């Protein structure tokens, strides 16, 4: 899995050009710095600097692609600079559609279109003890959340998973700002995140914040449910594009409607079918509610379940998939909906 950016799946109530409903601005690139291999910290100046956004906020950015443009959502990186500038971190995704490569090509003085910041991953009110779990580029919102928890005087600790310290962005900033509170899980050194252990380590009155790929969220969420912890005390953001297989184009056929369409990389099955006039109910568009489930009749590939709704048993049965996020690794799938 190669998340280049923390991407929300675009909501259907977005405006026609794909950006979420806030005001649009032209931002100017102040700086672009490599903060880890394939990760660029991009500093943006808005024409009218806004007050510091709440921790956990993100920014929608229009990125240029070889064919057209698209919207990407990036968490704001809070490094404690109160200078009115916005910072985002972008992982270059070599097998993506080109948006992250374009972001990495930006130079100081370049302009790009962005929206108002959006706050969809807020801190819990109150002073509950917190565990912040980040994987890969999921560290970006955690920087601001941890800073806010420290300012509040709340109890918290940070668990940060990645391949190795050298490949993980912002480790030095985290460790200097939160001494003794950061644990790195470096997979190259055998470090791993055990969802059961993570959940067990959250105090009974505590809150777990998670930002990482869908598979990690699914496993942690399952452990959270097994322990019968309050759902509201697990707060998360995930990479809408991440899965167990690289995204490839595939074909989806709905025999009952006589429809066959290609699902390109960067487009969901739901979007591809909707563009072909097939209506499917949906709500969250994040793989959480299950409303967009379709029935699998046949597949000549592997279903790459990227939702957190289906149970392990349902995924193993292979009879349904969530059209908003899940894909097929292989030539195609035949469904009913
Ligand atoms: S719309 Fe909620 S899981 Fe797809």
Coordinates of C-alpha atoms and ligand atoms in Angstrom, one line a residue:
X1 CA 0.0 0.0 0.0
X2 CA 1.4 3.3 -1.0
X3 CA -0.6 6.2 0.4
X4 CA 0.8 9.4 -1.0
X5 CA -1.6 11.6 0.7
X6 CA -4.3 11.3 3.2
X7 CA -7.2 11.4 0.8
X8 CA -10.8 11.6 1.6
X9 CA -13.0 10.1 -1.0
X10 CA -14.8 13.0 -2.5
X11 CA -18.2 13.6 -1.2
X12 CA -21.2 13.7 -3.6
X13 CA -22.3 17.0 -2.1
X14 CA -19.0 18.6 -3.2
X15 CA -19.2 21.4 -5.7
X16 CA -19.2 20.6 -9.4
X17 CA -15.4 21.0 -9.7
X18 CA -14.8 18.5 -6.9
X19 CA -13.8 20.8 -4.1
X20 CA -15.6 20.8 -0.9
X21 CA -18.0 23.6 -0.2
X22 CA -15.7 26.3 1.4
X23 CA -14.5 29.4 -0.2
X24 CA -11.6 29.0 -2.7
X25 CA -8.3 30.8 -2.6
X26 CA -5.2 31.0 -4.7
X27 CA -2.3 30.0 -2.4
X28 CA 1.3 30.8 -3.1
X29 CA 4.0 28.3 -2.4
X30 CA 6.5 29.7 0.1
X31 CA 8.7 26.7 0.3
X32 CA 9.0 23.0 -0.5
X33 CA 11.3 20.9 1.7
X34 CA 12.1 17.2 1.7
X35 CA 11.4 16.1 5.2
X36 CA 11.9 12.3 4.5
X37 CA 12.4 10.3 1.4
X38 CA 9.5 11.0 -0.9
X39 CA 7.8 13.3 1.6
X40 CA 7.7 17.0 0.9
X41 CA 6.6 19.7 3.4
X42 CA 4.9 22.4 1.3
X43 CA 4.4 25.8 2.9
X44 CA 1.6 27.9 1.5
X45 CA 0.7 31.5 1.9
X46 CA -2.9 32.6 1.5
X47 CA -3.8 36.1 0.3
X48 CA -5.6 36.8 3.6
X49 CA -4.0 34.6 6.4
X50 CA -6.7 33.0 8.4
X51 CA -6.6 32.4 12.2
X52 CA -4.7 29.2 13.1
X53 CA -7.0 26.3 12.1
X54 CA -8.0 23.9 14.9
X55 CA -5.8 20.8 15.3
X56 CA -6.7 18.0 12.9
X57 CA -7.9 20.3 10.1
X58 CA -7.2 19.7 6.5
X59 CA -7.0 21.6 3.2
X60 CA -8.4 20.6 -0.1
X61 CA -6.1 21.3 -3.0
X62 CA -6.7 21.1 -6.7
X63 CA -3.9 19.1 -8.2
X64 CA -3.0 18.9 -11.9
X65 CA -3.0 15.5 -13.6
X66 CA -1.9 14.5 -17.0
X67 CA -5.5 14.6 -18.0
X68 CA -7.4 17.3 -16.1
X69 CA -7.3 18.0 -12.4
X70 CA -8.6 16.5 -9.2
X71 CA -9.0 17.3 -5.5
X72 CA -6.7 16.0 -2.8
X73 CA -7.1 16.5 0.9
X74 CA -4.1 17.1 3.1
X75 CA -3.9 17.4 6.8
X76 CA -2.3 20.6 8.0
X77 CA 1.1 20.1 9.6
X78 CA 1.3 22.1 12.9
X79 CA 5.0 22.7 13.7
X80 CA 4.2 25.4 16.2
X81 CA 5.0 28.3 13.9
X82 CA 2.5 31.0 14.5
X83 CA 3.2 32.8 11.2
X84 CA -0.1 32.6 9.3
X85 CA 1.3 30.1 6.8
X86 CA -0.3 26.7 6.1
X87 CA 1.9 23.6 5.9
X88 CA 1.0 20.3 4.3
X89 CA 3.1 17.1 3.8
X90 CA 2.8 15.1 0.6
X91 CA 4.1 11.6 0.0
X92 CA 5.0 11.0 -3.6
X93 CA 3.0 8.1 -4.9
X94 CA 4.9 6.6 -7.8
X95 CA 2.0 4.4 -9.0
X96 CA -0.7 7.1 -8.5
X97 CA -2.4 9.3 -11.1
X98 CA 0.2 12.0 -10.8
X99 CA -1.2 14.4 -8.3
X100 CA 1.4 13.9 -5.7
X101 CA 4.2 14.0 -8.3
X102 CA 2.8 17.4 -9.4
X103 CA 2.7 18.6 -5.8
X104 CA 6.4 17.5 -5.5
X105 CA 7.2 19.6 -8.6
X106 CA 6.0 22.9 -7.0
X107 CA 8.5 25.6 -6.5
X108 CA 8.4 28.8 -4.4
X109 CA 6.2 31.3 -6.1
X110 CA 4.0 28.8 -7.8
X111 CA 0.2 29.2 -7.2
X112 CA -2.4 26.6 -6.6
X113 CA -6.1 26.6 -5.8
X114 CA -7.2 25.6 -2.3
X115 CA -10.3 25.8 -0.1
X116 CA -10.9 27.1 3.4
X117 CA -9.5 24.7 5.9
X118 CA -11.9 22.0 7.1
X119 CA -12.0 20.5 10.7
X120 CA -13.2 16.9 10.5
X121 CA -10.8 15.3 12.9
X122 CA -11.2 17.3 16.1
X123 CA -10.0 16.6 19.6
X124 CA -12.5 15.3 22.0
X125 CA -13.7 18.0 24.4
X126 CA -12.7 17.3 27.9
X127 CA -9.5 16.0 29.4
X128 CA -9.7 12.3 28.7
X129 CA -6.3 10.6 28.4
X130 CA -5.4 10.0 24.8
X131 CA -3.4 7.7 22.7
X132 CA -2.5 9.0 19.2
X133 CA -1.7 6.3 16.7
X134 CA -0.2 7.3 13.4
X135 CA 1.1 5.2 10.5
X136 CA 3.2 6.6 7.7
X137 CA 2.0 9.9 6.4
X138 CA -0.8 9.7 8.9
X139 CA 1.5 11.5 11.3
X140 CA 0.5 14.8 9.8
X141 CA -2.7 15.6 11.8
X142 CA -1.2 14.0 14.9
X143 CA 1.4 16.7 15.2
X144 CA -1.3 19.3 15.9
X145 CA -3.4 17.1 18.0
X146 CA -0.5 16.2 20.3
X147 CA 0.5 19.9 20.5
X148 CA -3.1 20.8 21.6
X149 CA -3.2 18.0 24.2
X150 CA 0.1 19.1 25.6
X151 CA -1.2 22.7 25.9
X152 CA -4.3 21.4 27.6
X153 CA -2.3 19.5 30.1
X154 CA -4.0 16.2 29.1
X155 CA -2.3 12.8 29.5
X156 CA -1.4 11.5 26.1
X157 CA 1.2 9.4 24.2
X158 CA 2.0 8.9 20.6
X159 CA 2.6 5.6 18.8
X160 CA 4.1 6.2 15.3
X161 CA 4.5 3.3 12.9
X162 CA 6.6 3.3 9.7
X163 CA 9.3 1.4 7.9
X164 CA 12.2 3.0 9.6
X165 CA 13.2 6.1 11.4
X166 CA 14.9 7.5 8.3
X167 CA 11.8 7.1 6.2
X168 CA 9.4 8.6 8.8
X169 CA 8.7 12.3 8.7
X170 CA 8.8 14.6 11.7
X171 CA 10.3 12.1 14.2
X172 CA 12.8 14.6 15.5
X173 CA 10.1 17.3 16.0
X174 CA 7.8 14.9 17.8
X175 CA 10.5 13.6 20.1
X176 CA 11.7 17.0 21.0
X177 CA 8.2 18.4 21.6
X178 CA 6.9 15.4 23.5
X179 CA 9.9 13.9 25.2
X180 CA 9.3 10.4 26.6
X181 CA 5.8 10.2 25.0
X182 CA 6.7 9.0 21.5
X183 CA 7.1 5.3 20.6
X184 CA 8.2 4.4 17.2
X185 CA 7.3 1.1 15.6
X186 CA 9.8 0.5 12.8
X187 CA 8.8 -2.4 10.7
X188 CA 12.4 -2.7 9.3
X189 CA 13.5 -3.4 12.9
X190 CA 10.7 -5.9 13.6
X191 CA 8.5 -3.3 15.2
X192 CA 4.8 -3.8 14.6
X193 CA 1.5 -2.4 15.9
X194 CA -0.7 -4.9 17.5
X195 CA -4.3 -3.6 17.4
X196 CA -5.2 -5.6 20.5
X197 CA -2.2 -4.2 22.4
X198 CA -3.0 -0.6 21.3
X199 CA -6.6 -0.9 22.4
X200 CA -5.6 -2.5 25.7
X201 CA -3.2 0.4 26.3
X202 CA -5.9 3.0 26.1
X203 CA -7.3 3.8 29.6
X204 CA -10.9 2.8 30.0
X205 CA -11.9 6.5 30.0
X206 CA -9.5 7.3 27.3
X207 CA -9.8 8.2 23.6
X208 CA -7.8 6.6 20.7
X209 CA -7.0 8.8 17.7
X210 CA -5.9 7.0 14.7
X211 CA -4.6 8.2 11.3
X212 CA -3.4 5.5 9.0
X213 CA -4.3 3.2 6.2
X214 CA -7.7 1.5 5.9
X215 CA -6.3 -1.9 6.9
X216 CA -4.9 -0.6 10.2
X217 CA -8.1 1.2 11.0
X218 CA -10.2 -1.9 10.2
X219 CA -8.0 -4.1 12.6
X220 CA -8.0 -1.5 15.3
X221 CA -11.7 -0.9 15.0
X222 CA -12.4 -4.6 15.3
X223 CA -10.3 -4.8 18.4
X224 CA -12.0 -1.8 19.8
X225 CA -15.4 -3.4 19.2
X226 CA -14.3 -6.7 20.7
X227 CA -13.4 -4.9 23.9
X228 CA -16.8 -3.2 23.8
X229 CA -15.3 0.2 24.0
X230 CA -17.5 3.2 23.3
X231 CA -17.5 3.9 19.5
X232 CA -17.2 7.6 20.0
X233 CA -13.9 7.2 21.8
X234 CA -12.2 5.8 18.7
X235 CA -11.6 8.8 16.4
X236 CA -10.0 8.3 13.1
X237 CA -9.0 9.5 9.7
X238 CA -7.7 7.2 7.0
X239 CA -6.3 7.1 3.6
X240 CA -9.2 6.6 1.2
X241 CA -7.0 5.2 -1.5
X242 CA -5.0 2.6 0.5
X243 CA -5.6 -1.1 0.1
X244 CA -3.9 -4.4 0.1
X245 CA -3.1 -4.2 -3.6
X246 CA -1.9 -1.3 -5.8
X247 CA -4.8 0.4 -7.5
X248 CA -5.2 -0.8 -11.1
X249 CA -8.0 -0.2 -13.7
X250 CA -10.6 -2.9 -13.8
X251 CA -13.9 -3.6 -15.3
X252 CA -17.3 -3.8 -13.6
X253 CA -20.3 -5.4 -15.2
X254 CA -23.9 -5.2 -14.0
X255 CA -25.8 -7.8 -16.2
X256 CA -29.2 -6.9 -14.9
X257 CA -28.8 -3.4 -16.3
X258 CA -26.6 -4.4 -19.3
X259 CA -23.8 -2.1 -18.1
X260 CA -20.1 -2.6 -18.3
X261 CA -17.7 0.2 -17.4
X262 CA -14.0 0.6 -16.7
X263 CA -13.0 1.8 -13.2
X264 CA -9.8 3.8 -13.7
X265 CA -7.2 4.4 -11.0
X266 CA -8.4 7.3 -8.9
X267 CA -12.1 6.7 -9.6
X268 CA -14.3 4.6 -7.3
X269 CA -16.6 1.9 -8.6
X270 CA -19.4 4.0 -7.3
X271 CA -18.3 7.0 -9.4
X272 CA -17.7 4.9 -12.5
X273 CA -21.2 3.3 -12.2
X274 CA -22.9 6.6 -11.5
X275 CA -21.2 8.1 -14.6
X276 CA -22.8 5.3 -16.5
X277 CA -26.2 6.1 -15.1
X278 CA -26.3 3.4 -12.5
X279 CA -27.7 4.7 -9.2
X280 CA -26.3 3.2 -5.9
X281 CA -27.2 4.5 -2.5
X282 CA -24.4 5.9 -0.4
X283 CA -23.7 8.0 2.6
X284 CA -20.3 8.2 4.1
X285 CA -18.2 7.6 1.0
X286 CA -15.5 6.4 3.4
X287 CA -16.2 2.7 3.7
X288 CA -17.9 3.1 7.1
X289 CA -21.6 2.9 6.7
X290 CA -22.1 0.0 4.3
X291 CA -24.9 1.7 2.4
X292 CA -23.1 1.4 -1.0
X293 CA -22.6 -2.4 -0.7
X294 CA -23.1 -4.3 -4.0
X295 CA -23.6 -8.0 -4.5
X296 CA -20.7 -9.8 -6.1
X297 CA -21.9 -12.4 -8.7
X298 CA -18.5 -13.3 -10.1
X299 CA -15.0 -12.0 -10.1
X300 CA -11.9 -12.9 -12.0
X301 CA -9.7 -11.0 -9.6
X302 CA -9.2 -10.4 -5.9
X303 CA -11.5 -8.1 -4.2
X304 CA -9.4 -5.5 -2.3
X305 CA -11.7 -4.6 0.5
X306 CA -10.9 -1.0 1.7
X307 CA -13.9 -0.5 3.9
X308 CA -14.2 -0.9 7.7
X309 CA -17.8 -1.9 7.5
X310 CA -17.7 -5.6 6.4
X311 CA -16.8 -8.1 9.0
X312 CA -13.8 -10.5 8.4
X313 CA -16.3 -13.2 7.8
X314 CA -18.2 -11.2 5.2
X315 CA -15.0 -10.3 3.4
X316 CA -13.9 -13.9 3.4
X317 CA -17.3 -15.0 1.9
X318 CA -16.6 -12.6 -1.0
X319 CA -20.2 -11.9 -1.8
X320 CA -20.3 -8.2 -1.3
X321 CA -18.1 -5.1 -1.4
X322 CA -18.4 -1.4 -0.7
X323 CA -18.5 0.4 -4.0
X324 CA -17.3 3.7 -2.6
X325 CA -13.8 2.5 -1.6
X326 CA -13.1 -1.1 -2.4
X327 CA -11.6 -2.2 -5.7
X328 CA -10.7 -5.3 -7.6
X329 CA -7.2 -6.4 -8.3
X330 CA -7.6 -8.2 -11.5
X331 CA -9.5 -7.9 -14.8
X332 CA -13.0 -7.4 -13.5
X333 CA -16.0 -8.1 -11.4
X334 CA -19.7 -8.8 -12.1
X335 CA -22.1 -7.4 -9.6
X336 CA -25.7 -6.7 -8.9
X337 CA -26.8 -3.5 -7.1
Ligands
LIG1 S1 -21.1 5.0 1.3 FE1 -20.7 4.4 3.3 S2 -19.5 2.6 3.0 FE2 -19.8 3.3 1.0

